[in-house]
Amino acid sequence: MSPDVSRIAALLAKAERTDNQHEAEAYLAKAQHLATLRSVDLAMVRARSARQQRRVAPVSRTVQVGESGKRANTHLVSLFVAVARANDVVVDVARNSTYVIAYGMPSDLDLVEQLWGSLAHQMVQASGRYLDAGSWRQESYRRLVRERVGRWSLPRLEERPHTKQTARAAFYRGFIDRIGSRLQQAHDEAVEEAETSREPPARGRAESAPGPSAAVVLRAKTEEVQAFYRG
């Protein structure tokens, strides 16, 4: 295991151990930051490779989500998609949400699985604490229903008190939206850091042609993954 991957694993372990949401998200953002910098480094190596046969190519991988009929499957799939989106991975979802097929570079797929596994654990544990606290009993949600008016069936929003099931689903949705945003933010900040850390040529030396920027190599990688997916 490379030092970067070991550090990412350690950060995710810390995120899983803490009950503090802000601490967990800070550890997660740092893990995503390191994952993106590692992805940039690997993409730079691929961009400089002169021999096509020596370059790492995109692959597809099937990842099991859960058993058929489990209510949590759709949320676990949504979480996987959110993690994949921030890490240059394309996803197809099985009709019954029991598995996904992920397309991307092998190292990116490894990191997505690692991040998703940790986040799935955190999401379930955090929802359990939320339900045990009981504040959801005083909350409600809106549900779209259809009401018969003469010959027409008209939609309207109906306010309903939360059940344990609807409260858990609402918590999952909020968790996934928030985490997806944090991951993307950490990804973008890491790319910006990689861009600004490129050293200009020393004064007085013959300037060699600069290598591709982090944004350029990542864009090239994304296009290669998309072409592989379309194929």
Short mmCIF file of C-alpha atoms in Angstrom, two decimals:
data_model
loop_
_atom_site.label_atom_id
_atom_site.label_comp_id
_atom_site.label_asym_id
_atom_site.label_seq_id
_atom_site.Cartn_x
_atom_site.Cartn_y
_atom_site.Cartn_z
CA MET A 1 0.00 0.00 0.00
CA SER A 2 1.49 3.34 -1.06
CA PRO A 3 1.91 6.14 1.55
CA ASP A 4 -0.97 8.15 0.04
CA VAL A 5 -3.36 5.20 0.13
CA SER A 6 -2.31 4.42 3.73
CA ARG A 7 -2.98 8.04 4.76
CA ILE A 8 -6.37 7.98 3.05
CA ALA A 9 -7.26 4.75 4.87
CA ALA A 10 -6.16 6.26 8.20
CA LEU A 11 -8.27 9.39 7.62
CA LEU A 12 -11.34 7.31 6.76
CA ALA A 13 -10.81 5.20 9.89
CA LYS A 14 -10.76 8.40 11.98
CA ALA A 15 -13.94 9.59 10.26
CA GLU A 16 -15.67 6.31 11.13
CA ARG A 17 -14.61 6.46 14.80
CA THR A 18 -15.84 9.97 15.60
CA ASP A 19 -19.44 10.82 16.47
CA ASN A 20 -18.85 14.47 15.55
CA GLN A 21 -20.30 15.19 12.11
CA HIS A 22 -17.99 18.16 11.44
CA GLU A 23 -14.88 16.17 12.40
CA ALA A 24 -15.96 13.28 10.20
CA GLU A 25 -16.53 15.58 7.21
CA ALA A 26 -13.15 17.27 7.77
CA TYR A 27 -11.38 13.89 7.72
CA LEU A 28 -13.35 12.91 4.63
CA ALA A 29 -12.51 16.15 2.80
CA LYS A 30 -8.81 15.61 3.55
CA ALA A 31 -9.05 12.03 2.26
CA GLN A 32 -10.69 13.24 -0.97
CA HIS A 33 -8.05 15.96 -1.28
CA LEU A 34 -5.25 13.38 -1.09
CA ALA A 35 -7.10 11.05 -3.45
CA THR A 36 -7.40 13.81 -6.05
CA LEU A 37 -3.73 14.79 -5.77
CA ARG A 38 -2.80 11.13 -6.20
CA SER A 39 -5.08 10.91 -9.24
CA VAL A 40 -3.39 14.01 -10.72
CA ASP A 41 0.06 12.48 -10.17
CA LEU A 42 -0.95 9.23 -11.86
CA ALA A 43 -2.56 11.12 -14.75
CA MET A 44 0.66 13.14 -15.22
CA VAL A 45 2.66 9.91 -15.43
CA ARG A 46 0.24 8.55 -18.05
CA ALA A 47 0.42 11.80 -20.04
CA ARG A 48 4.23 11.55 -20.19
CA SER A 49 4.25 7.89 -21.18
CA ALA A 50 5.67 7.51 -24.67
CA ARG A 51 4.57 3.95 -25.24
CA GLN A 52 0.81 3.40 -25.43
CA GLN A 53 1.09 -0.27 -24.42
CA ARG A 54 2.65 0.73 -21.11
CA ARG A 55 -0.14 3.10 -20.16
CA VAL A 56 -2.87 2.11 -17.72
CA ALA A 57 -6.25 1.96 -19.47
CA PRO A 58 -9.81 2.37 -18.17
CA VAL A 59 -11.61 -0.76 -16.95
CA SER A 60 -15.11 -1.67 -15.76
CA ARG A 61 -15.90 -3.21 -12.39
CA THR A 62 -19.07 -4.59 -10.83
CA VAL A 63 -19.63 -3.56 -7.20
CA GLN A 64 -22.27 -5.30 -5.08
CA VAL A 65 -24.49 -2.93 -3.12
CA GLY A 66 -26.96 -5.14 -1.25
CA GLU A 67 -29.47 -7.95 -1.39
CA SER A 68 -32.57 -7.64 -3.54
CA GLY A 69 -35.50 -5.92 -1.85
CA LYS A 70 -33.49 -3.94 0.72
CA ARG A 71 -34.82 -0.37 1.09
CA ALA A 72 -31.36 1.06 1.73
CA ASN A 73 -30.05 -0.07 -1.66
CA THR A 74 -31.27 3.01 -3.56
CA HIS A 75 -29.56 5.31 -1.04
CA LEU A 76 -26.34 3.29 -1.12
CA VAL A 77 -26.39 3.52 -4.92
CA SER A 78 -26.94 7.31 -4.74
CA LEU A 79 -23.99 7.55 -2.34
CA PHE A 80 -21.80 5.53 -4.71
CA VAL A 81 -22.76 7.80 -7.62
CA ALA A 82 -21.92 10.91 -5.56
CA VAL A 83 -18.47 9.54 -4.68
CA ALA A 84 -17.87 8.40 -8.27
CA ARG A 85 -18.81 11.80 -9.72
CA ALA A 86 -16.07 13.50 -7.69
CA ASN A 87 -13.47 10.95 -8.80
CA ASP A 88 -13.83 10.71 -12.60
CA VAL A 89 -15.78 7.45 -12.53
CA VAL A 90 -18.90 6.73 -14.63
CA VAL A 91 -21.61 4.50 -13.16
CA ASP A 92 -24.38 2.28 -14.51
CA VAL A 93 -26.99 1.14 -11.97
CA ALA A 94 -28.72 -2.23 -11.93
CA ARG A 95 -32.50 -2.10 -12.29
CA ASN A 96 -33.05 -3.51 -8.79
CA SER A 97 -30.20 -1.41 -7.30
CA THR A 98 -28.36 -4.49 -6.00
CA TYR A 99 -25.15 -3.61 -7.84
CA VAL A 100 -23.48 -0.94 -9.94
CA ILE A 101 -21.02 -1.15 -12.82
CA ALA A 102 -18.26 1.44 -12.49
CA TYR A 103 -16.03 2.61 -15.35
CA GLY A 104 -12.72 4.36 -14.79
CA MET A 105 -9.01 4.04 -14.14
CA PRO A 106 -8.17 1.12 -11.78
CA SER A 107 -6.69 3.40 -9.11
CA ASP A 108 -9.76 5.66 -9.21
CA LEU A 109 -12.08 2.66 -8.89
CA ASP A 110 -10.09 1.43 -5.88
CA LEU A 111 -10.40 4.83 -4.18
CA VAL A 112 -14.12 5.16 -4.97
CA GLU A 113 -14.80 1.76 -3.42
CA GLN A 114 -12.70 2.68 -0.38
CA LEU A 115 -14.42 6.04 0.12
CA TRP A 116 -17.89 4.61 -0.52
CA GLY A 117 -17.42 1.72 1.90
CA SER A 118 -16.35 4.08 4.67
CA LEU A 119 -19.13 6.58 3.93
CA ALA A 120 -21.81 3.88 3.80
CA HIS A 121 -20.74 2.80 7.29
CA GLN A 122 -20.76 6.41 8.52
CA MET A 123 -24.18 7.09 6.98
CA VAL A 124 -25.81 4.08 8.64
CA GLN A 125 -24.21 4.80 12.02
CA ALA A 126 -25.13 8.49 11.93
CA SER A 127 -28.72 7.74 10.94
CA GLY A 128 -28.98 5.35 13.87
CA ARG A 129 -27.91 8.10 16.28
CA TYR A 130 -30.36 10.52 14.65
CA LEU A 131 -33.26 8.09 15.02
CA ASP A 132 -32.33 7.27 18.63
CA ALA A 133 -32.29 10.99 19.51
CA GLY A 134 -35.98 11.16 18.51
CA SER A 135 -36.10 14.75 17.22
CA TRP A 136 -37.64 13.44 13.98
CA ARG A 137 -40.89 12.70 15.86
CA GLN A 138 -41.66 16.43 15.88
CA GLU A 139 -40.83 16.84 12.19
CA SER A 140 -42.90 16.30 9.07
CA TYR A 141 -42.37 15.84 5.36
CA ARG A 142 -44.28 16.67 2.19
CA ARG A 143 -45.59 13.96 -0.06
CA LEU A 144 -47.02 14.39 -3.56
CA VAL A 145 -50.51 12.87 -3.77
CA ARG A 146 -53.21 12.98 -6.43
CA GLU A 147 -56.69 14.22 -5.61
CA ARG A 148 -59.79 13.54 -7.66
CA VAL A 149 -61.59 16.74 -8.66
CA GLY A 150 -64.50 15.95 -10.97
CA ARG A 151 -63.06 14.29 -14.05
CA TRP A 152 -59.50 15.32 -13.22
CA SER A 153 -56.79 13.86 -11.00
CA LEU A 154 -54.79 16.81 -9.68
CA PRO A 155 -51.46 16.63 -7.82
CA ARG A 156 -51.01 18.35 -4.46
CA LEU A 157 -48.49 18.33 -1.64
CA GLU A 158 -49.66 16.76 1.60
CA GLU A 159 -47.96 17.35 4.95
CA ARG A 160 -47.40 14.16 6.93
CA PRO A 161 -45.64 13.35 10.21
CA HIS A 162 -42.42 11.39 9.88
CA THR A 163 -42.33 7.68 10.52
CA LYS A 164 -39.06 6.00 11.42
CA GLN A 165 -38.75 4.81 7.83
CA THR A 166 -39.37 8.22 6.21
CA ALA A 167 -37.09 9.93 8.75
CA ARG A 168 -34.25 7.53 7.94
CA ALA A 169 -34.76 8.07 4.18
CA ALA A 170 -34.74 11.86 4.64
CA PHE A 171 -31.55 11.63 6.69
CA TYR A 172 -29.87 9.51 4.00
CA ARG A 173 -30.81 12.00 1.27
CA GLY A 174 -29.45 14.93 3.26
CA PHE A 175 -26.25 13.04 4.08
CA ILE A 176 -25.63 12.14 0.42
CA ASP A 177 -26.30 15.70 -0.83
CA ARG A 178 -23.99 17.22 1.77
CA ILE A 179 -21.20 14.67 1.29
CA GLY A 180 -21.38 14.93 -2.50
CA SER A 181 -20.85 18.69 -2.26
CA ARG A 182 -17.94 18.30 0.20
CA LEU A 183 -16.22 15.72 -2.01
CA GLN A 184 -16.52 17.90 -5.10
CA GLN A 185 -15.24 20.93 -3.20
CA ALA A 186 -12.22 18.95 -1.92
CA HIS A 187 -11.57 17.66 -5.45
CA ASP A 188 -11.65 21.15 -6.96
CA GLU A 189 -9.38 22.56 -4.23
CA ALA A 190 -6.85 19.77 -4.80
CA VAL A 191 -6.79 20.43 -8.54
CA GLU A 192 -6.25 24.14 -7.86
CA GLU A 193 -3.42 23.29 -5.45
CA ALA A 194 -1.78 21.04 -8.04
CA GLU A 195 -2.03 23.87 -10.59
CA THR A 196 -0.48 26.54 -8.37
CA SER A 197 2.32 24.24 -7.13
CA ARG A 198 3.84 23.89 -10.62
CA GLU A 199 7.21 25.64 -10.45
CA PRO A 200 8.14 28.08 -13.24
CA PRO A 201 11.50 27.52 -14.96
CA ALA A 202 14.49 29.11 -13.19
CA ARG A 203 15.59 32.50 -14.58
CA GLY A 204 18.62 32.29 -16.82
CA ARG A 205 17.97 28.70 -17.84
CA ALA A 206 16.73 27.61 -21.22
CA GLU A 207 13.01 27.26 -20.82
CA SER A 208 11.74 23.81 -21.70
CA ALA A 209 8.20 23.34 -22.89
CA PRO A 210 5.97 23.14 -19.81
CA GLY A 211 4.16 19.89 -19.17
CA PRO A 212 0.38 19.69 -19.23
CA SER A 213 -1.50 21.25 -16.34
CA ALA A 214 -3.42 19.23 -13.74
CA ALA A 215 -6.74 20.35 -15.22
CA VAL A 216 -5.63 19.32 -18.72
CA VAL A 217 -4.47 15.82 -17.75
CA LEU A 218 -7.59 15.23 -15.69
CA ARG A 219 -9.79 16.40 -18.55
CA ALA A 220 -7.93 14.05 -20.91
CA LYS A 221 -8.44 11.20 -18.46
CA THR A 222 -12.16 12.00 -18.14
CA GLU A 223 -12.53 12.02 -21.93
CA GLU A 224 -10.73 8.68 -22.18
CA VAL A 225 -13.03 7.15 -19.54
CA GLN A 226 -16.11 8.53 -21.31
CA ALA A 227 -14.93 7.09 -24.63
CA PHE A 228 -14.34 3.72 -22.98
CA TYR A 229 -17.83 3.87 -21.45
CA ARG A 230 -19.46 4.74 -24.78
CA GLY A 231 -17.61 1.86 -26.41
#
